[in-house]
mmCIF file of C-alpha atoms in Angstrom:
data_model
loop_
_atom_site.group_PDB
_atom_site.id
_atom_site.type_symbol
_atom_site.label_atom_id
_atom_site.label_comp_id
_atom_site.label_asym_id
_atom_site.label_seq_id
_atom_site.Cartn_x
_atom_site.Cartn_y
_atom_site.Cartn_z
ATOM 1 C CA UNK A 1 102.005 73.171 -9.714
ATOM 2 C CA UNK A 2 103.494 72.857 -6.225
ATOM 3 C CA UNK A 3 106.409 75.082 -7.209
ATOM 4 C CA UNK A 4 104.040 77.760 -8.555
ATOM 5 C CA UNK A 5 101.942 77.577 -5.356
ATOM 6 C CA UNK A 6 105.022 78.056 -3.210
ATOM 7 C CA UNK A 7 106.105 81.033 -5.295
ATOM 8 C CA UNK A 8 102.689 82.629 -4.773
ATOM 9 C CA UNK A 9 102.300 81.867 -1.081
ATOM 10 C CA UNK A 10 105.839 82.535 0.110
ATOM 11 C CA UNK A 11 105.498 86.352 -0.026
ATOM 12 C CA UNK A 12 102.209 86.137 1.881
ATOM 13 C CA UNK A 13 103.808 83.953 4.541
ATOM 14 C CA UNK A 14 106.725 86.326 4.876
ATOM 15 C CA UNK A 15 104.350 89.283 5.146
ATOM 16 C CA UNK A 16 102.356 87.506 7.861
ATOM 17 C CA UNK A 17 105.506 86.703 9.800
ATOM 18 C CA UNK A 18 106.624 90.314 9.452
ATOM 19 C CA UNK A 19 103.276 91.638 10.639
ATOM 20 C CA UNK A 20 103.331 89.324 13.663
ATOM 21 C CA UNK A 21 106.893 90.301 14.542
ATOM 22 C CA UNK A 22 106.064 93.992 14.267
ATOM 23 C CA UNK A 23 102.921 93.490 16.366
ATOM 24 C CA UNK A 24 105.025 91.939 19.132
ATOM 25 C CA UNK A 25 107.325 94.969 18.980
ATOM 26 C CA UNK A 26 104.308 97.259 19.014
ATOM 27 C CA UNK A 27 102.826 95.458 22.021
ATOM 28 C CA UNK A 28 106.083 95.711 23.944
ATOM 29 C CA UNK A 29 106.428 99.389 23.027
ATOM 30 C CA UNK A 30 102.911 100.242 24.187
ATOM 31 C CA UNK A 31 102.189 97.741 26.965
ATOM 32 C CA UNK A 32 105.480 96.704 28.539
ATOM 33 C CA UNK A 33 106.499 98.286 31.818
ATOM 34 C CA UNK A 34 109.034 101.110 31.797
ATOM 35 C CA UNK A 35 110.732 102.278 34.984
ATOM 36 C CA UNK A 36 111.103 105.911 34.041
ATOM 37 C CA UNK A 37 108.755 108.764 33.187
ATOM 38 C CA UNK A 38 109.156 109.761 29.525
ATOM 39 C CA UNK A 39 109.839 113.401 28.768
ATOM 40 C CA UNK A 40 106.684 115.468 28.407
ATOM 41 C CA UNK A 41 105.560 116.708 25.019
ATOM 42 C CA UNK A 42 107.149 119.841 23.595
ATOM 43 C CA UNK A 43 103.977 121.923 23.966
ATOM 44 C CA UNK A 44 104.068 121.434 27.755
ATOM 45 C CA UNK A 45 107.779 122.090 28.302
ATOM 46 C CA UNK A 46 106.905 125.699 29.070
ATOM 47 C CA UNK A 47 105.184 124.578 32.283
ATOM 48 C CA UNK A 48 108.283 122.820 33.643
ATOM 49 C CA UNK A 49 109.039 125.367 36.385
ATOM 50 C CA UNK A 50 105.451 125.262 37.643
ATOM 51 C CA UNK A 51 105.422 121.474 37.527
ATOM 52 C CA UNK A 52 108.605 121.081 39.577
ATOM 53 C CA UNK A 53 107.301 123.559 42.143
ATOM 54 C CA UNK A 54 104.342 121.202 42.660
ATOM 55 C CA UNK A 55 106.695 118.214 42.857
ATOM 56 C CA UNK A 56 108.722 120.014 45.548
ATOM 57 C CA UNK A 57 105.513 120.594 47.517
ATOM 58 C CA UNK A 58 104.564 116.926 47.074
ATOM 59 C CA UNK A 59 107.901 115.709 48.393
ATOM 60 C CA UNK A 60 107.761 117.982 51.441
ATOM 61 C CA UNK A 61 104.129 117.604 52.543
ATOM 62 C CA UNK A 62 103.562 115.066 55.377
ATOM 63 C CA UNK A 63 102.287 111.820 53.894
ATOM 64 C CA UNK A 64 101.857 108.096 54.432
ATOM 65 C CA UNK A 65 102.639 105.133 52.186
ATOM 66 C CA UNK A 66 99.748 102.737 51.656
ATOM 67 C CA UNK A 67 99.854 99.260 50.143
ATOM 68 C CA UNK A 68 97.652 96.622 48.611
ATOM 69 C CA UNK A 69 98.983 93.046 48.926
ATOM 70 C CA UNK A 70 102.020 94.393 50.761
ATOM 71 C CA UNK A 71 103.597 90.996 51.427
ATOM 72 C CA UNK A 72 103.215 89.783 47.827
ATOM 73 C CA UNK A 73 106.012 91.408 45.828
ATOM 74 C CA UNK A 74 104.588 90.224 42.504
ATOM 75 C CA UNK A 75 101.224 91.867 43.189
ATOM 76 C CA UNK A 76 102.073 94.760 45.537
ATOM 77 C CA UNK A 77 100.391 98.101 44.791
ATOM 78 C CA UNK A 78 101.744 101.310 46.332
ATOM 79 C CA UNK A 79 100.102 104.683 47.000
ATOM 80 C CA UNK A 80 100.839 107.955 48.771
ATOM 81 C CA UNK A 81 98.210 109.270 51.161
ATOM 82 C CA UNK A 82 98.236 112.954 52.077
ATOM 83 C CA UNK A 83 95.893 113.813 54.966
ATOM 84 C CA UNK A 84 94.047 117.102 54.735
ATOM 85 C CA UNK A 85 95.393 120.089 56.685
ATOM 86 C CA UNK A 86 92.215 119.979 58.788
ATOM 87 C CA UNK A 87 90.482 116.693 59.561
ATOM 88 C CA UNK A 88 88.170 115.850 56.680
ATOM 89 C CA UNK A 89 85.926 113.028 55.534
ATOM 90 C CA UNK A 90 86.416 114.042 51.889
ATOM 91 C CA UNK A 91 89.036 112.064 49.980
ATOM 92 C CA UNK A 92 89.989 112.298 46.318
ATOM 93 C CA UNK A 93 91.603 109.267 44.705
ATOM 94 C CA UNK A 94 93.764 110.382 41.780
ATOM 95 C CA UNK A 95 94.703 108.160 38.834
ATOM 96 C CA UNK A 96 97.796 109.128 36.833
ATOM 97 C CA UNK A 97 98.433 108.989 33.104
ATOM 98 C CA UNK A 98 100.174 106.545 30.785
ATOM 99 C CA UNK A 99 103.769 105.793 31.860
ATOM 100 C CA UNK A 100 103.457 108.342 34.647
ATOM 101 C CA UNK A 101 103.346 107.752 38.405
ATOM 102 C CA UNK A 102 101.811 109.268 41.520
ATOM 103 C CA UNK A 103 104.378 112.065 41.660
ATOM 104 C CA UNK A 104 103.349 113.288 38.207
ATOM 105 C CA UNK A 105 99.950 114.138 39.698
ATOM 106 C CA UNK A 106 101.500 116.541 42.243
ATOM 107 C CA UNK A 107 99.712 119.571 40.781
ATOM 108 C CA UNK A 108 96.305 117.949 41.169
ATOM 109 C CA UNK A 109 97.219 116.678 44.631
ATOM 110 C CA UNK A 110 97.944 120.223 45.774
ATOM 111 C CA UNK A 111 94.800 121.576 44.145
ATOM 112 C CA UNK A 112 92.579 119.122 46.005
ATOM 113 C CA UNK A 113 94.597 119.498 49.214
ATOM 114 C CA UNK A 114 93.980 123.247 49.042
ATOM 115 C CA UNK A 115 90.284 122.456 48.607
ATOM 116 C CA UNK A 116 90.252 120.564 51.916
ATOM 117 C CA UNK A 117 90.547 116.978 50.647
ATOM 118 C CA UNK A 118 92.575 114.056 51.832
ATOM 119 C CA UNK A 119 94.468 112.858 48.768
ATOM 120 C CA UNK A 120 95.278 109.272 47.765
ATOM 121 C CA UNK A 121 97.660 108.815 44.824
ATOM 122 C CA UNK A 122 98.246 105.209 43.715
ATOM 123 C CA UNK A 123 100.860 103.948 41.278
ATOM 124 C CA UNK A 124 99.003 101.819 38.745
ATOM 125 C CA UNK A 125 100.076 98.353 37.648
ATOM 126 C CA UNK A 126 103.476 98.376 35.903
ATOM 127 C CA UNK A 127 104.044 102.008 36.944
ATOM 128 C CA UNK A 128 106.175 103.636 39.628
ATOM 129 C CA UNK A 129 106.631 101.497 42.722
ATOM 130 C CA UNK A 130 103.752 99.123 41.986
ATOM 131 C CA UNK A 131 104.268 95.622 40.639
ATOM 132 C CA UNK A 132 103.377 94.410 37.173
ATOM 133 C CA UNK A 133 105.031 93.580 33.854
ATOM 134 C CA UNK A 134 102.426 95.053 31.523
ATOM 135 C CA UNK A 135 100.290 98.200 31.404
ATOM 136 C CA UNK A 136 96.580 97.372 31.332
ATOM 137 C CA UNK A 137 95.417 100.856 30.224
ATOM 138 C CA UNK A 138 92.956 101.066 33.099
ATOM 139 C CA UNK A 139 91.014 97.854 32.677
ATOM 140 C CA UNK A 140 92.711 95.750 35.351
ATOM 141 C CA UNK A 141 93.624 98.860 37.336
ATOM 142 C CA UNK A 142 89.930 99.528 37.955
ATOM 143 C CA UNK A 143 89.866 96.483 40.230
ATOM 144 C CA UNK A 144 92.751 97.881 42.281
ATOM 145 C CA UNK A 145 90.881 101.159 42.679
ATOM 146 C CA UNK A 146 87.959 99.324 44.238
ATOM 147 C CA UNK A 147 90.421 98.114 46.869
ATOM 148 C CA UNK A 148 91.819 101.634 47.312
ATOM 149 C CA UNK A 149 88.270 102.935 47.823
ATOM 150 C CA UNK A 150 87.696 100.297 50.493
ATOM 151 C CA UNK A 151 90.973 101.316 52.170
ATOM 152 C CA UNK A 152 89.705 104.896 52.434
ATOM 153 C CA UNK A 153 86.378 103.734 53.864
ATOM 154 C CA UNK A 154 88.202 101.527 56.366
ATOM 155 C CA UNK A 155 90.151 104.568 57.517
ATOM 156 C CA UNK A 156 87.340 107.132 57.615
ATOM 157 C CA UNK A 157 84.302 104.964 58.271
ATOM 158 C CA UNK A 158 80.829 104.890 56.754
ATOM 159 C CA UNK A 159 80.661 108.693 56.591
ATOM 160 C CA UNK A 160 83.548 108.911 54.119
ATOM 161 C CA UNK A 161 82.967 110.847 50.906
ATOM 162 C CA UNK A 162 85.092 109.748 47.961
ATOM 163 C CA UNK A 163 85.762 111.602 44.718
ATOM 164 C CA UNK A 164 87.356 109.734 41.797
ATOM 165 C CA UNK A 165 89.648 111.763 39.542
ATOM 166 C CA UNK A 166 91.970 110.858 36.684
ATOM 167 C CA UNK A 167 93.807 112.314 33.715
ATOM 168 C CA UNK A 168 94.409 110.671 30.304
ATOM 169 C CA UNK A 169 94.792 106.935 30.994
ATOM 170 C CA UNK A 170 93.755 107.822 34.537
ATOM 171 C CA UNK A 171 90.604 109.483 33.224
ATOM 172 C CA UNK A 172 89.768 106.352 31.241
ATOM 173 C CA UNK A 173 90.532 104.234 34.317
ATOM 174 C CA UNK A 174 87.915 106.128 36.301
ATOM 175 C CA UNK A 175 85.454 105.874 33.426
ATOM 176 C CA UNK A 176 85.992 102.111 33.339
ATOM 177 C CA UNK A 177 85.638 101.975 37.109
ATOM 178 C CA UNK A 178 82.335 103.867 36.903
ATOM 179 C CA UNK A 179 80.470 100.827 35.605
ATOM 180 C CA UNK A 180 81.293 98.701 38.637
ATOM 181 C CA UNK A 181 79.153 98.273 41.748
ATOM 182 C CA UNK A 182 80.844 100.944 43.851
ATOM 183 C CA UNK A 183 80.326 101.662 47.558
ATOM 184 C CA UNK A 184 77.821 104.370 48.448
ATOM 185 C CA UNK A 185 80.675 106.489 49.788
ATOM 186 C CA UNK A 186 81.794 107.209 46.200
ATOM 187 C CA UNK A 187 79.957 110.404 45.328
ATOM 188 C CA UNK A 188 81.259 111.685 41.977
ATOM 189 C CA UNK A 189 83.801 111.281 39.181
ATOM 190 C CA UNK A 190 85.949 113.736 37.215
ATOM 191 C CA UNK A 191 87.616 112.372 34.076
ATOM 192 C CA UNK A 192 90.095 114.584 32.223
ATOM 193 C CA UNK A 193 90.870 113.569 28.596
ATOM 194 C CA UNK A 194 90.071 109.869 28.930
ATOM 195 C CA UNK A 195 89.758 107.695 25.816
ATOM 196 C CA UNK A 196 86.562 105.959 24.725
ATOM 197 C CA UNK A 197 88.160 102.500 24.508
ATOM 198 C CA UNK A 198 91.629 100.954 24.437
ATOM 199 C CA UNK A 199 90.969 99.538 20.970
ATOM 200 C CA UNK A 200 89.852 102.874 19.510
ATOM 201 C CA UNK A 201 92.839 104.647 21.047
ATOM 202 C CA UNK A 202 95.294 102.079 19.674
ATOM 203 C CA UNK A 203 93.765 102.234 16.185
ATOM 204 C CA UNK A 204 93.897 106.033 16.285
ATOM 205 C CA UNK A 205 97.580 106.061 17.307
ATOM 206 C CA UNK A 206 98.451 103.387 14.723
ATOM 207 C CA UNK A 207 97.198 105.762 12.059
ATOM 208 C CA UNK A 208 98.501 109.043 13.501
ATOM 209 C CA UNK A 209 101.910 107.979 14.816
ATOM 210 C CA UNK A 210 102.843 104.946 12.722
ATOM 211 C CA UNK A 211 100.740 105.564 9.567
ATOM 212 C CA UNK A 212 99.495 101.985 9.758
ATOM 213 C CA UNK A 213 96.017 100.517 9.179
ATOM 214 C CA UNK A 214 93.934 98.756 11.800
ATOM 215 C CA UNK A 215 94.323 95.400 10.052
ATOM 216 C CA UNK A 216 96.258 93.233 10.655
ATOM 217 C CA UNK A 217 98.006 95.008 13.512
ATOM 218 C CA UNK A 218 95.229 95.726 16.020
ATOM 219 C CA UNK A 219 93.860 92.152 15.982
ATOM 220 C CA UNK A 220 97.377 90.779 16.412
ATOM 221 C CA UNK A 221 98.211 93.133 19.278
ATOM 222 C CA UNK A 222 94.824 92.336 20.828
ATOM 223 C CA UNK A 223 95.570 88.606 20.656
ATOM 224 C CA UNK A 224 98.967 89.125 22.274
ATOM 225 C CA UNK A 225 97.257 91.149 25.009
ATOM 226 C CA UNK A 226 94.800 88.281 25.524
ATOM 227 C CA UNK A 227 97.664 85.872 26.190
ATOM 228 C CA UNK A 228 99.505 88.288 28.507
ATOM 229 C CA UNK A 229 96.710 90.105 30.359
ATOM 230 C CA UNK A 230 93.638 87.946 29.810
ATOM 231 C CA UNK A 231 91.383 90.067 27.593
ATOM 232 C CA UNK A 232 90.997 91.186 24.004
ATOM 233 C CA UNK A 233 91.178 94.943 23.519
ATOM 234 C CA UNK A 234 87.767 95.017 21.894
ATOM 235 C CA UNK A 235 86.187 93.401 24.948
ATOM 236 C CA UNK A 236 86.620 96.485 27.141
ATOM 237 C CA UNK A 237 85.329 99.995 26.685
ATOM 238 C CA UNK A 238 84.981 103.208 28.654
ATOM 239 C CA UNK A 239 81.706 103.865 26.852
ATOM 240 C CA UNK A 240 80.190 100.517 27.826
ATOM 241 C CA UNK A 241 81.159 101.062 31.446
ATOM 242 C CA UNK A 242 79.798 104.616 31.399
ATOM 243 C CA UNK A 243 76.454 103.303 30.170
ATOM 244 C CA UNK A 244 76.193 101.481 33.514
ATOM 245 C CA UNK A 245 77.450 104.420 35.568
ATOM 246 C CA UNK A 246 75.053 105.947 38.105
ATOM 247 C CA UNK A 247 77.357 108.625 39.522
ATOM 248 C CA UNK A 248 77.532 112.287 38.487
ATOM 249 C CA UNK A 249 80.524 112.854 36.257
ATOM 250 C CA UNK A 250 82.404 115.823 34.849
ATOM 251 C CA UNK A 251 84.257 115.274 31.587
ATOM 252 C CA UNK A 252 87.145 117.642 30.808
ATOM 253 C CA UNK A 253 88.975 117.646 27.491
ATOM 254 C CA UNK A 254 91.303 119.911 25.559
ATOM 255 C CA UNK A 255 89.842 121.146 22.285
ATOM 256 C CA UNK A 256 93.233 120.766 20.585
ATOM 257 C CA UNK A 257 94.000 117.271 21.889
ATOM 258 C CA UNK A 258 95.633 115.215 19.133
ATOM 259 C CA UNK A 259 96.684 112.319 21.381
ATOM 260 C CA UNK A 260 93.231 111.425 22.669
ATOM 261 C CA UNK A 261 91.005 113.197 20.141
ATOM 262 C CA UNK A 262 88.290 115.421 21.566
ATOM 263 C CA UNK A 263 85.655 113.381 19.713
ATOM 264 C CA UNK A 264 86.176 110.679 22.330
ATOM 265 C CA UNK A 265 84.995 113.083 25.031
ATOM 266 C CA UNK A 266 81.731 113.534 23.156
ATOM 267 C CA UNK A 267 81.388 109.766 22.752
ATOM 268 C CA UNK A 268 81.894 109.220 26.478
ATOM 269 C CA UNK A 269 79.486 112.025 27.324
ATOM 270 C CA UNK A 270 76.786 110.611 25.036
ATOM 271 C CA UNK A 271 77.210 107.125 26.509
ATOM 272 C CA UNK A 272 76.544 108.419 30.028
ATOM 273 C CA UNK A 273 72.985 108.366 31.353
ATOM 274 C CA UNK A 274 73.834 109.641 34.863
ATOM 275 C CA UNK A 275 74.060 113.368 35.726
ATOM 276 C CA UNK A 276 76.893 114.714 33.574
ATOM 277 C CA UNK A 277 78.771 117.814 32.588
ATOM 278 C CA UNK A 278 81.228 118.420 29.748
ATOM 279 C CA UNK A 279 83.919 121.101 29.671
ATOM 280 C CA UNK A 280 85.895 121.463 26.450
ATOM 281 C CA UNK A 281 88.887 123.715 27.114
ATOM 282 C CA UNK A 282 89.686 125.971 24.174
ATOM 283 C CA UNK A 283 93.297 125.948 23.011
ATOM 284 C CA UNK A 284 94.326 123.070 25.304
ATOM 285 C CA UNK A 285 96.257 120.086 23.994
ATOM 286 C CA UNK A 286 96.366 116.671 25.644
ATOM 287 C CA UNK A 287 96.345 116.911 29.461
ATOM 288 C CA UNK A 288 96.971 120.658 29.222
ATOM 289 C CA UNK A 289 93.634 121.941 30.528
ATOM 290 C CA UNK A 290 94.931 122.457 34.072
ATOM 291 C CA UNK A 291 98.102 124.187 32.929
ATOM 292 C CA UNK A 292 96.238 126.647 30.718
ATOM 293 C CA UNK A 293 94.779 128.200 33.873
ATOM 294 C CA UNK A 294 95.051 126.397 37.238
ATOM 295 C CA UNK A 295 92.673 128.937 38.790
ATOM 296 C CA UNK A 296 89.984 128.419 36.162
ATOM 297 C CA UNK A 297 90.415 124.648 36.363
ATOM 298 C CA UNK A 298 89.963 124.663 40.148
ATOM 299 C CA UNK A 299 86.952 126.966 39.833
ATOM 300 C CA UNK A 300 85.278 124.611 37.321
ATOM 301 C CA UNK A 301 85.921 121.592 39.535
ATOM 302 C CA UNK A 302 84.654 123.480 42.601
ATOM 303 C CA UNK A 303 81.413 124.440 40.848
ATOM 304 C CA UNK A 304 80.806 120.809 39.896
ATOM 305 C CA UNK A 305 81.471 119.625 43.454
ATOM 306 C CA UNK A 306 79.158 122.259 44.941
ATOM 307 C CA UNK A 307 76.347 120.353 43.275
ATOM 308 C CA UNK A 308 77.469 116.786 43.736
ATOM 309 C CA UNK A 309 79.816 116.605 46.737
ATOM 310 C CA UNK A 310 78.390 118.801 49.460
#
């Protein structure tokens, strides 16, 4: 009887061990820090010359380096601050995408600079020059952005006007930040192609990229995340934070996005009770809306800000 039981259970045990081992690999692949920016997707290679022109501008424009927890190397956060060409009380805080850094937002930095904004570009946890072993996909980063907001207010005073902007993971970061008790100086949010929740995004990518089911892999990865970063993936959600949001928000999303599916934009929009606008960009893939037409993108942002950031 014991021998038969062992014969039946051994394959299940081996399968469980295999699933756990693969989940650890999956967690490290998705969440562990990398100190380089991966090559962009093939559909955006055609914008390379334009992108590097923005990077050249970014590296030449006068700027300052800001820090959070500067003397604590294990917790130090780093940002670039670009003052407006003419003194301004308007500041945009820009959140970059997954495995990117502040330099990868150079195109948006120039757009807002040309619109008369001061620009603050942080490196998120486990990205660029900031500390951190693991990527938190916006959830822990939202707490850092509260500190960055307070740094702007400290610089510009009570009359400061702050715009929050992010793309991809950065868009979700700002959506997650929206549910917090933010200072009155924060006036509006623009979120470009942010996901509806970390869990939903992981499950979607498990299916699309790895052809794997949600179970048992998502619960295992979520449990690993709980031990490393302190929360289960299902405990945090852009949608739940947006339900608490009181700030006007513009959602932007590419209609052809297959990395963060466009359905998530509709979910986030529906969850929001505050003043809201939704712009679905025809023919745009993930994070491509700006590159399709920088002029049209700036015009759409400007029209939104005419209403909500006078």
